[in-house]
Structure formats: structure tokens, C-alpha cells
Amino acid sequence: MPTGAAAGPSRDCPICPRLVELRLSLRGKHPDWFNAPVPSFGDPNARLVIVGLAPGLNGANRTGRPFTGDYAGDLLYQTLLTLGLAEGRYDARPDDGLVLKDCLITNAVRCLPPANKPLPEEIANCRPFLTGQLDAVPSVRAILALGRVAHESVVRLAGGKMKDYPFAHAAEHELPGGVRLFDSYHCSRYNTNTRRLTEAMFTAVMMAARDHAAS
Ligand code: SF4
């Protein structure tokens, strides 16, 4: 079993005071919700790791599984099913029996941030847990970063300089150490409603990451 950062934060991780305050407030308002750092989900021997931003209020923070229960998850899991990276049926519940194949999903920040906007120090605080998660998946060959925050956190933990790895949708970067990083706009409702990200764009970048991971 992994230990320390690789094991993930405890349910009561105290490191980010602002996020702890929000967590405690939501535990009072919604005692039946998950309301804790959300663990990764998927295949521990995956060759593709997807890194999101942070749990959503009504998604992972409520259900306890990344991207489960909100719009971003509808698009993400449907795309994974279409591309053979998941098996079963996505029913927006952590007990829906969905299984990821050769793929694991995690977040750059494990706790719900107000307005979906973690502060730079919160992203930095949580990076050791992302590093620990990636170290615990030595089979990884491709990382798909959903949005700039995930991209920058992955580049920093890999020891890269940000100027050498500019974020752009569908960009590909060779990270120090040989893992390839693929960038996508986040699959949020806002990005799809504004057509910044279409389903076709998202499927294409996911397919490129999948094919590289399996090559
Ligand atoms: S965001 Fe990460 S480091 Fe901060 S409190 Fe949550 S689990 Fe701990």
C-alpha cells in the first residue's frame, strides 16, 4: 500500500484553512454529502491518468467520486465509455458499478474550492498528493490535464519550467521523465455552453492521449 502523500490526504486534512472552513460548513448543511478530500478513481495500473481541477460542489464533493454527479462528469464519463476507457454504465453515483480501463482520474486539488477557484497556495499545498498519486502509478505513459490549473500543477511536479510548456487545448508536451502531457480545456458546462470546448474537440484530445498511452 502506498503511504504518506501517495496514500492521499485524510478526510480531515487541515492544510488549507479556507477549504477546511468550507468543508466544515457543508458538513453542517449537508451531513449526507461526502464533504472531504476526494480520492482518485480508476485503474491502479493505468497508462493514462486524467487530472482535473478540483471537486465540484454538487459533483465529487457531494458523491465522493471524481466528476461524479455534475455536468462535467456526464461529458467525461460518456467520452471514456465511447473510447473504451470505461466499462459499465455511468449513473452519476459512486456505486453505479462503472469501471475504468487503463485509466485513472484524479484532481490537482482534492477539496472543494469556493467558486471552483483554488488559490495558488492551495494548489501548491495539494501538489504533494498529486505527486504521490502519480508516483503510485508507475505504468503511466500519458497524462491528460483538464484545464490550465491541472496543466501547471503537472508541469511543476515534473520539474518543468512553465515557459517551456505553454497551455493550449490539444497541445502535447514531453515531460522530463518521458511521460507525455496532453492539454484540454476543462469539460465544464461553461466551456461547452460557450462552445469553447465541443464534444468533438474533447473526444479528439482524449483519443490522442489514449492512443499514446497504449502505444
Ligand atoms: S486541498 Fe489538498 S492540501 Fe488542501 S486541505 Fe484539501 S487535501 Fe489538504
PDB file of C-alpha atoms and ligand atoms in Angstrom:
ATOM      1  CA  MET A   1       0.000   0.000   0.000  1.00  0.00           C
ATOM      2  CA  PRO A   2       1.223   3.487  -0.707  1.00  0.00           C
ATOM      3  CA  THR A   3       1.999   5.621   2.303  1.00  0.00           C
ATOM      4  CA  GLY A   4       2.159   9.344   3.078  1.00  0.00           C
ATOM      5  CA  ALA A   5       1.264  11.610   0.171  1.00  0.00           C
ATOM      6  CA  ALA A   6       0.755   8.567  -2.069  1.00  0.00           C
ATOM      7  CA  ALA A   7      -1.999   7.318   0.237  1.00  0.00           C
ATOM      8  CA  GLY A   8      -3.816  10.632  -0.209  1.00  0.00           C
ATOM      9  CA  PRO A   9      -4.970  13.146   2.360  1.00  0.00           C
ATOM     10  CA  SER A  10      -7.041  12.192   5.383  1.00  0.00           C
ATOM     11  CA  ARG A  11     -10.735  13.099   5.480  1.00  0.00           C
ATOM     12  CA  ASP A  12      -9.848  15.950   7.807  1.00  0.00           C
ATOM     13  CA  CYS A  13      -6.732  17.222   6.054  1.00  0.00           C
ATOM     14  CA  PRO A  14      -6.032  20.529   7.841  1.00  0.00           C
ATOM     15  CA  ILE A  15      -3.554  22.096   5.422  1.00  0.00           C
ATOM     16  CA  CYS A  16      -5.736  24.700   3.631  1.00  0.00           C
ATOM     17  CA  PRO A  17      -7.707  26.745   6.204  1.00  0.00           C
ATOM     18  CA  ARG A  18     -10.114  28.303   3.681  1.00  0.00           C
ATOM     19  CA  LEU A  19     -11.058  24.908   2.238  1.00  0.00           C
ATOM     20  CA  VAL A  20     -11.373  23.363   5.695  1.00  0.00           C
ATOM     21  CA  GLU A  21     -13.796  26.127   6.679  1.00  0.00           C
ATOM     22  CA  LEU A  22     -15.937  25.450   3.603  1.00  0.00           C
ATOM     23  CA  ARG A  23     -15.790  21.686   4.241  1.00  0.00           C
ATOM     24  CA  LEU A  24     -16.975  22.095   7.838  1.00  0.00           C
ATOM     25  CA  SER A  25     -19.744  24.457   6.823  1.00  0.00           C
ATOM     26  CA  LEU A  26     -21.010  21.980   4.218  1.00  0.00           C
ATOM     27  CA  ARG A  27     -20.835  19.106   6.697  1.00  0.00           C
ATOM     28  CA  GLY A  28     -23.247  21.122   8.804  1.00  0.00           C
ATOM     29  CA  LYS A  29     -25.583  21.938   5.921  1.00  0.00           C
ATOM     30  CA  HIS A  30     -25.380  18.610   4.092  1.00  0.00           C
ATOM     31  CA  PRO A  31     -24.379  15.883   6.537  1.00  0.00           C
ATOM     32  CA  ASP A  32     -25.260  13.203   3.967  1.00  0.00           C
ATOM     33  CA  TRP A  33     -22.722  14.557   1.426  1.00  0.00           C
ATOM     34  CA  PHE A  34     -19.131  13.336   1.121  1.00  0.00           C
ATOM     35  CA  ASN A  35     -17.599  16.728   2.118  1.00  0.00           C
ATOM     36  CA  ALA A  36     -13.942  15.626   2.282  1.00  0.00           C
ATOM     37  CA  PRO A  37     -10.844  15.399   0.070  1.00  0.00           C
ATOM     38  CA  VAL A  38     -11.926  13.279  -2.885  1.00  0.00           C
ATOM     39  CA  PRO A  39      -9.774  10.209  -3.607  1.00  0.00           C
ATOM     40  CA  SER A  40      -8.672   9.214  -7.093  1.00  0.00           C
ATOM     41  CA  PHE A  41     -10.763   6.730  -9.054  1.00  0.00           C
ATOM     42  CA  GLY A  42      -9.764   4.127 -11.596  1.00  0.00           C
ATOM     43  CA  ASP A  43      -7.214   1.525 -12.602  1.00  0.00           C
ATOM     44  CA  PRO A  44      -4.124   1.469 -10.322  1.00  0.00           C
ATOM     45  CA  ASN A  45      -2.126   0.112 -13.268  1.00  0.00           C
ATOM     46  CA  ALA A  46      -3.376   2.729 -15.720  1.00  0.00           C
ATOM     47  CA  ARG A  47      -1.269   4.036 -18.570  1.00  0.00           C
ATOM     48  CA  LEU A  48      -3.491   7.135 -18.851  1.00  0.00           C
ATOM     49  CA  VAL A  49      -4.059   9.473 -15.912  1.00  0.00           C
ATOM     50  CA  ILE A  50      -6.598  12.291 -16.201  1.00  0.00           C
ATOM     51  CA  VAL A  51      -6.011  15.274 -13.920  1.00  0.00           C
ATOM     52  CA  GLY A  52      -8.933  17.585 -13.230  1.00  0.00           C
ATOM     53  CA  LEU A  53      -9.069  20.828 -11.288  1.00  0.00           C
ATOM     54  CA  ALA A  54     -10.923  20.144  -8.034  1.00  0.00           C
ATOM     55  CA  PRO A  55     -14.186  18.587  -6.809  1.00  0.00           C
ATOM     56  CA  GLY A  56     -17.379  20.362  -7.831  1.00  0.00           C
ATOM     57  CA  LEU A  57     -19.940  21.341  -5.199  1.00  0.00           C
ATOM     58  CA  ASN A  58     -22.713  19.080  -6.472  1.00  0.00           C
ATOM     59  CA  GLY A  59     -20.394  16.592  -8.142  1.00  0.00           C
ATOM     60  CA  ALA A  60     -17.448  14.947  -6.416  1.00  0.00           C
ATOM     61  CA  ASN A  61     -17.813  16.924  -3.196  1.00  0.00           C
ATOM     62  CA  ARG A  62     -21.325  15.537  -2.845  1.00  0.00           C
ATOM     63  CA  THR A  63     -20.776  11.993  -4.107  1.00  0.00           C
ATOM     64  CA  GLY A  64     -17.116  11.307  -3.239  1.00  0.00           C
ATOM     65  CA  ARG A  65     -16.010  10.130  -6.705  1.00  0.00           C
ATOM     66  CA  PRO A  66     -14.214  12.472  -9.117  1.00  0.00           C
ATOM     67  CA  PHE A  67     -16.522  14.145 -11.654  1.00  0.00           C
ATOM     68  CA  THR A  68     -19.498  12.097 -10.458  1.00  0.00           C
ATOM     69  CA  GLY A  69     -22.837  13.875 -10.283  1.00  0.00           C
ATOM     70  CA  ASP A  70     -22.353  17.041 -12.287  1.00  0.00           C
ATOM     71  CA  TYR A  71     -22.316  18.098 -15.931  1.00  0.00           C
ATOM     72  CA  ALA A  72     -18.534  17.769 -16.342  1.00  0.00           C
ATOM     73  CA  GLY A  73     -18.844  14.138 -15.309  1.00  0.00           C
ATOM     74  CA  ASP A  74     -21.629  13.463 -17.813  1.00  0.00           C
ATOM     75  CA  LEU A  75     -19.320  14.504 -20.648  1.00  0.00           C
ATOM     76  CA  LEU A  76     -16.165  12.946 -19.204  1.00  0.00           C
ATOM     77  CA  TYR A  77     -17.626   9.525 -18.436  1.00  0.00           C
ATOM     78  CA  GLN A  78     -19.589   9.353 -21.691  1.00  0.00           C
ATOM     79  CA  THR A  79     -16.371  10.061 -23.582  1.00  0.00           C
ATOM     80  CA  LEU A  80     -14.480   7.411 -21.593  1.00  0.00           C
ATOM     81  CA  LEU A  81     -17.220   4.858 -22.341  1.00  0.00           C
ATOM     82  CA  THR A  82     -17.219   5.751 -26.038  1.00  0.00           C
ATOM     83  CA  LEU A  83     -13.446   5.319 -26.272  1.00  0.00           C
ATOM     84  CA  GLY A  84     -13.306   2.034 -24.380  1.00  0.00           C
ATOM     85  CA  LEU A  85     -11.630   3.577 -21.337  1.00  0.00           C
ATOM     86  CA  ALA A  86     -14.571   2.644 -19.127  1.00  0.00           C
ATOM     87  CA  GLU A  87     -16.940  -0.299 -18.877  1.00  0.00           C
ATOM     88  CA  GLY A  88     -20.446  -0.491 -17.479  1.00  0.00           C
ATOM     89  CA  ARG A  89     -22.964   2.272 -17.079  1.00  0.00           C
ATOM     90  CA  TYR A  90     -22.361   5.739 -15.717  1.00  0.00           C
ATOM     91  CA  ASP A  91     -25.277   6.607 -13.478  1.00  0.00           C
ATOM     92  CA  ALA A  92     -23.820   9.616 -11.631  1.00  0.00           C
ATOM     93  CA  ARG A  93     -23.470   7.606  -8.417  1.00  0.00           C
ATOM     94  CA  PRO A  94     -20.260   6.149  -6.956  1.00  0.00           C
ATOM     95  CA  ASP A  95     -21.998   2.765  -6.634  1.00  0.00           C
ATOM     96  CA  ASP A  96     -23.090   2.600 -10.299  1.00  0.00           C
ATOM     97  CA  GLY A  97     -20.539  -0.146 -10.977  1.00  0.00           C
ATOM     98  CA  LEU A  98     -18.632   1.821 -13.618  1.00  0.00           C
ATOM     99  CA  VAL A  99     -15.079   0.501 -14.077  1.00  0.00           C
ATOM    100  CA  LEU A 100     -12.247   2.464 -15.689  1.00  0.00           C
ATOM    101  CA  LYS A 101      -9.953   0.548 -18.043  1.00  0.00           C
ATOM    102  CA  ASP A 102      -6.289   1.525 -18.226  1.00  0.00           C
ATOM    103  CA  CYS A 103      -7.291   4.943 -16.945  1.00  0.00           C
ATOM    104  CA  LEU A 104      -7.309   6.749 -13.600  1.00  0.00           C
ATOM    105  CA  ILE A 105      -8.880  10.094 -12.672  1.00  0.00           C
ATOM    106  CA  THR A 106      -7.564  12.428 -10.018  1.00  0.00           C
ATOM    107  CA  ASN A 107      -7.626  16.151  -9.226  1.00  0.00           C
ATOM    108  CA  ALA A 108      -4.942  18.808  -8.803  1.00  0.00           C
ATOM    109  CA  VAL A 109      -6.778  19.963  -5.656  1.00  0.00           C
ATOM    110  CA  ARG A 110      -8.631  17.376  -3.581  1.00  0.00           C
ATOM    111  CA  CYS A 111     -11.024  19.687  -1.713  1.00  0.00           C
ATOM    112  CA  LEU A 112     -13.874  21.819  -2.988  1.00  0.00           C
ATOM    113  CA  PRO A 113     -12.712  25.431  -3.502  1.00  0.00           C
ATOM    114  CA  PRO A 114     -15.157  28.369  -3.296  1.00  0.00           C
ATOM    115  CA  ALA A 115     -16.387  29.298  -6.790  1.00  0.00           C
ATOM    116  CA  ASN A 116     -14.272  26.484  -8.269  1.00  0.00           C
ATOM    117  CA  LYS A 117     -11.196  28.702  -7.868  1.00  0.00           C
ATOM    118  CA  PRO A 118      -8.417  27.363  -5.667  1.00  0.00           C
ATOM    119  CA  LEU A 119      -5.772  29.862  -4.557  1.00  0.00           C
ATOM    120  CA  PRO A 120      -2.188  29.378  -5.761  1.00  0.00           C
ATOM    121  CA  GLU A 121      -1.099  28.303  -2.276  1.00  0.00           C
ATOM    122  CA  GLU A 122      -3.907  25.725  -2.127  1.00  0.00           C
ATOM    123  CA  ILE A 123      -2.808  24.260  -5.452  1.00  0.00           C
ATOM    124  CA  ALA A 124       0.763  24.125  -4.128  1.00  0.00           C
ATOM    125  CA  ASN A 125      -0.367  22.604  -0.816  1.00  0.00           C
ATOM    126  CA  CYS A 126      -2.139  19.779  -2.586  1.00  0.00           C
ATOM    127  CA  ARG A 127       0.587  19.078  -5.162  1.00  0.00           C
ATOM    128  CA  PRO A 128       2.391  16.529  -2.968  1.00  0.00           C
ATOM    129  CA  PHE A 129      -0.771  14.412  -3.055  1.00  0.00           C
ATOM    130  CA  LEU A 130      -0.862  14.640  -6.854  1.00  0.00           C
ATOM    131  CA  THR A 131       2.832  13.745  -6.973  1.00  0.00           C
ATOM    132  CA  GLY A 132       2.198  10.822  -4.641  1.00  0.00           C
ATOM    133  CA  GLN A 133      -0.678   9.624  -6.796  1.00  0.00           C
ATOM    134  CA  LEU A 134       1.365   9.745  -9.995  1.00  0.00           C
ATOM    135  CA  ASP A 135       4.303   8.009  -8.277  1.00  0.00           C
ATOM    136  CA  ALA A 136       1.888   5.261  -7.241  1.00  0.00           C
ATOM    137  CA  VAL A 137       1.039   4.604 -10.913  1.00  0.00           C
ATOM    138  CA  PRO A 138       4.429   3.745 -12.437  1.00  0.00           C
ATOM    139  CA  SER A 139       2.704   2.447 -15.571  1.00  0.00           C
ATOM    140  CA  VAL A 140       1.584   5.968 -16.589  1.00  0.00           C
ATOM    141  CA  ARG A 141       2.593   6.973 -20.127  1.00  0.00           C
ATOM    142  CA  ALA A 142       0.176   9.815 -20.783  1.00  0.00           C
ATOM    143  CA  ILE A 143      -1.431  12.482 -18.621  1.00  0.00           C
ATOM    144  CA  LEU A 144      -4.463  14.427 -19.806  1.00  0.00           C
ATOM    145  CA  ALA A 145      -4.723  17.753 -17.987  1.00  0.00           C
ATOM    146  CA  LEU A 146      -8.217  19.234 -17.902  1.00  0.00           C
ATOM    147  CA  GLY A 147      -7.571  22.969 -17.807  1.00  0.00           C
ATOM    148  CA  ARG A 148      -4.671  25.254 -17.067  1.00  0.00           C
ATOM    149  CA  VAL A 149      -4.507  24.648 -13.304  1.00  0.00           C
ATOM    150  CA  ALA A 150      -4.095  20.905 -13.783  1.00  0.00           C
ATOM    151  CA  HIS A 151      -1.579  21.507 -16.593  1.00  0.00           C
ATOM    152  CA  GLU A 152       0.559  23.830 -14.474  1.00  0.00           C
ATOM    153  CA  SER A 153       0.473  21.578 -11.449  1.00  0.00           C
ATOM    154  CA  VAL A 154       1.641  18.592 -13.519  1.00  0.00           C
ATOM    155  CA  VAL A 155       4.415  20.613 -15.188  1.00  0.00           C
ATOM    156  CA  ARG A 156       5.637  21.904 -11.824  1.00  0.00           C
ATOM    157  CA  LEU A 157       5.702  18.484 -10.180  1.00  0.00           C
ATOM    158  CA  ALA A 158       7.581  17.091 -13.183  1.00  0.00           C
ATOM    159  CA  GLY A 159      10.241  19.783 -12.697  1.00  0.00           C
ATOM    160  CA  GLY A 160       9.471  21.631 -15.930  1.00  0.00           C
ATOM    161  CA  LYS A 161       9.661  25.400 -16.463  1.00  0.00           C
ATOM    162  CA  MET A 162       6.292  26.923 -17.267  1.00  0.00           C
ATOM    163  CA  LYS A 163       7.618  28.949 -20.216  1.00  0.00           C
ATOM    164  CA  ASP A 164       8.686  25.723 -21.906  1.00  0.00           C
ATOM    165  CA  TYR A 165       5.221  24.163 -21.537  1.00  0.00           C
ATOM    166  CA  PRO A 166       2.540  26.672 -22.592  1.00  0.00           C
ATOM    167  CA  PHE A 167      -1.010  25.503 -22.025  1.00  0.00           C
ATOM    168  CA  ALA A 168      -3.227  25.229 -25.120  1.00  0.00           C
ATOM    169  CA  HIS A 169      -6.115  22.972 -25.981  1.00  0.00           C
ATOM    170  CA  ALA A 170      -4.836  19.832 -27.763  1.00  0.00           C
ATOM    171  CA  ALA A 171      -1.192  20.751 -27.097  1.00  0.00           C
ATOM    172  CA  GLU A 172       1.167  17.852 -26.385  1.00  0.00           C
ATOM    173  CA  HIS A 173       4.321  18.140 -24.275  1.00  0.00           C
ATOM    174  CA  GLU A 174       7.093  15.692 -23.479  1.00  0.00           C
ATOM    175  CA  LEU A 175       7.663  15.994 -19.721  1.00  0.00           C
ATOM    176  CA  PRO A 176      11.021  15.445 -18.037  1.00  0.00           C
ATOM    177  CA  GLY A 177      10.976  11.718 -17.345  1.00  0.00           C
ATOM    178  CA  GLY A 178       9.303  10.777 -20.621  1.00  0.00           C
ATOM    179  CA  VAL A 179       5.583  10.947 -19.833  1.00  0.00           C
ATOM    180  CA  ARG A 180       3.590  12.853 -22.459  1.00  0.00           C
ATOM    181  CA  LEU A 181       1.234  15.569 -21.264  1.00  0.00           C
ATOM    182  CA  PHE A 182      -1.905  16.324 -23.286  1.00  0.00           C
ATOM    183  CA  ASP A 183      -3.881  19.506 -22.629  1.00  0.00           C
ATOM    184  CA  SER A 184      -7.608  20.017 -22.870  1.00  0.00           C
ATOM    185  CA  TYR A 185      -9.927  22.792 -21.905  1.00  0.00           C
ATOM    186  CA  HIS A 186     -11.848  21.665 -18.839  1.00  0.00           C
ATOM    187  CA  CYS A 187     -15.046  19.794 -19.693  1.00  0.00           C
ATOM    188  CA  SER A 188     -17.152  22.184 -17.604  1.00  0.00           C
ATOM    189  CA  ARG A 189     -20.674  23.208 -18.503  1.00  0.00           C
ATOM    190  CA  TYR A 190     -19.451  26.772 -19.024  1.00  0.00           C
ATOM    191  CA  ASN A 191     -16.845  25.729 -21.583  1.00  0.00           C
ATOM    192  CA  THR A 192     -19.252  23.517 -23.504  1.00  0.00           C
ATOM    193  CA  ASN A 193     -22.141  26.022 -23.356  1.00  0.00           C
ATOM    194  CA  THR A 194     -19.887  28.715 -24.802  1.00  0.00           C
ATOM    195  CA  ARG A 195     -18.550  26.225 -27.419  1.00  0.00           C
ATOM    196  CA  ARG A 196     -15.011  26.866 -26.211  1.00  0.00           C
ATOM    197  CA  LEU A 197     -14.952  23.077 -25.933  1.00  0.00           C
ATOM    198  CA  THR A 198     -17.142  20.904 -28.137  1.00  0.00           C
ATOM    199  CA  GLU A 199     -17.759  17.199 -27.624  1.00  0.00           C
ATOM    200  CA  ALA A 200     -15.793  16.543 -30.825  1.00  0.00           C
ATOM    201  CA  MET A 201     -12.805  18.539 -29.539  1.00  0.00           C
ATOM    202  CA  PHE A 202     -12.890  16.700 -26.227  1.00  0.00           C
ATOM    203  CA  THR A 203     -13.176  13.278 -27.852  1.00  0.00           C
ATOM    204  CA  ALA A 204     -10.266  14.047 -30.193  1.00  0.00           C
ATOM    205  CA  VAL A 205      -7.847  15.031 -27.425  1.00  0.00           C
ATOM    206  CA  MET A 206      -8.914  12.119 -25.234  1.00  0.00           C
ATOM    207  CA  MET A 207      -8.373   9.754 -28.169  1.00  0.00           C
ATOM    208  CA  ALA A 208      -4.880  11.145 -28.779  1.00  0.00           C
ATOM    209  CA  ALA A 209      -3.974  10.642 -25.108  1.00  0.00           C
ATOM    210  CA  ARG A 210      -5.458   7.151 -25.082  1.00  0.00           C
ATOM    211  CA  ASP A 211      -3.606   6.111 -28.217  1.00  0.00           C
ATOM    212  CA  HIS A 212      -0.290   7.419 -26.941  1.00  0.00           C
ATOM    213  CA  ALA A 213      -0.784   5.692 -23.580  1.00  0.00           C
ATOM    214  CA  ALA A 214      -1.426   2.394 -25.331  1.00  0.00           C
ATOM    215  CA  SER A 215       1.357   2.718 -27.931  1.00  0.00           C
TER     216      SER A 215
HETATM  217  S1  SF4 B   1      -6.786  20.877  -0.882  1.00  0.00           S
HETATM  218 FE1  SF4 B   1      -5.351  19.198  -0.516  1.00  0.00          FE
HETATM  219  S2  SF4 B   1      -3.798  20.020   0.869  1.00  0.00           S
HETATM  220 FE2  SF4 B   1      -5.566  21.423   0.933  1.00  0.00          FE
HETATM  221  S3  SF4 B   1      -6.817  20.700   2.656  1.00  0.00           S
HETATM  222 FE3  SF4 B   1      -7.596  19.663   0.825  1.00  0.00          FE
HETATM  223  S4  SF4 B   1      -6.484  17.734   0.733  1.00  0.00           S
HETATM  224 FE4  SF4 B   1      -5.382  19.044   2.160  1.00  0.00          FE
END
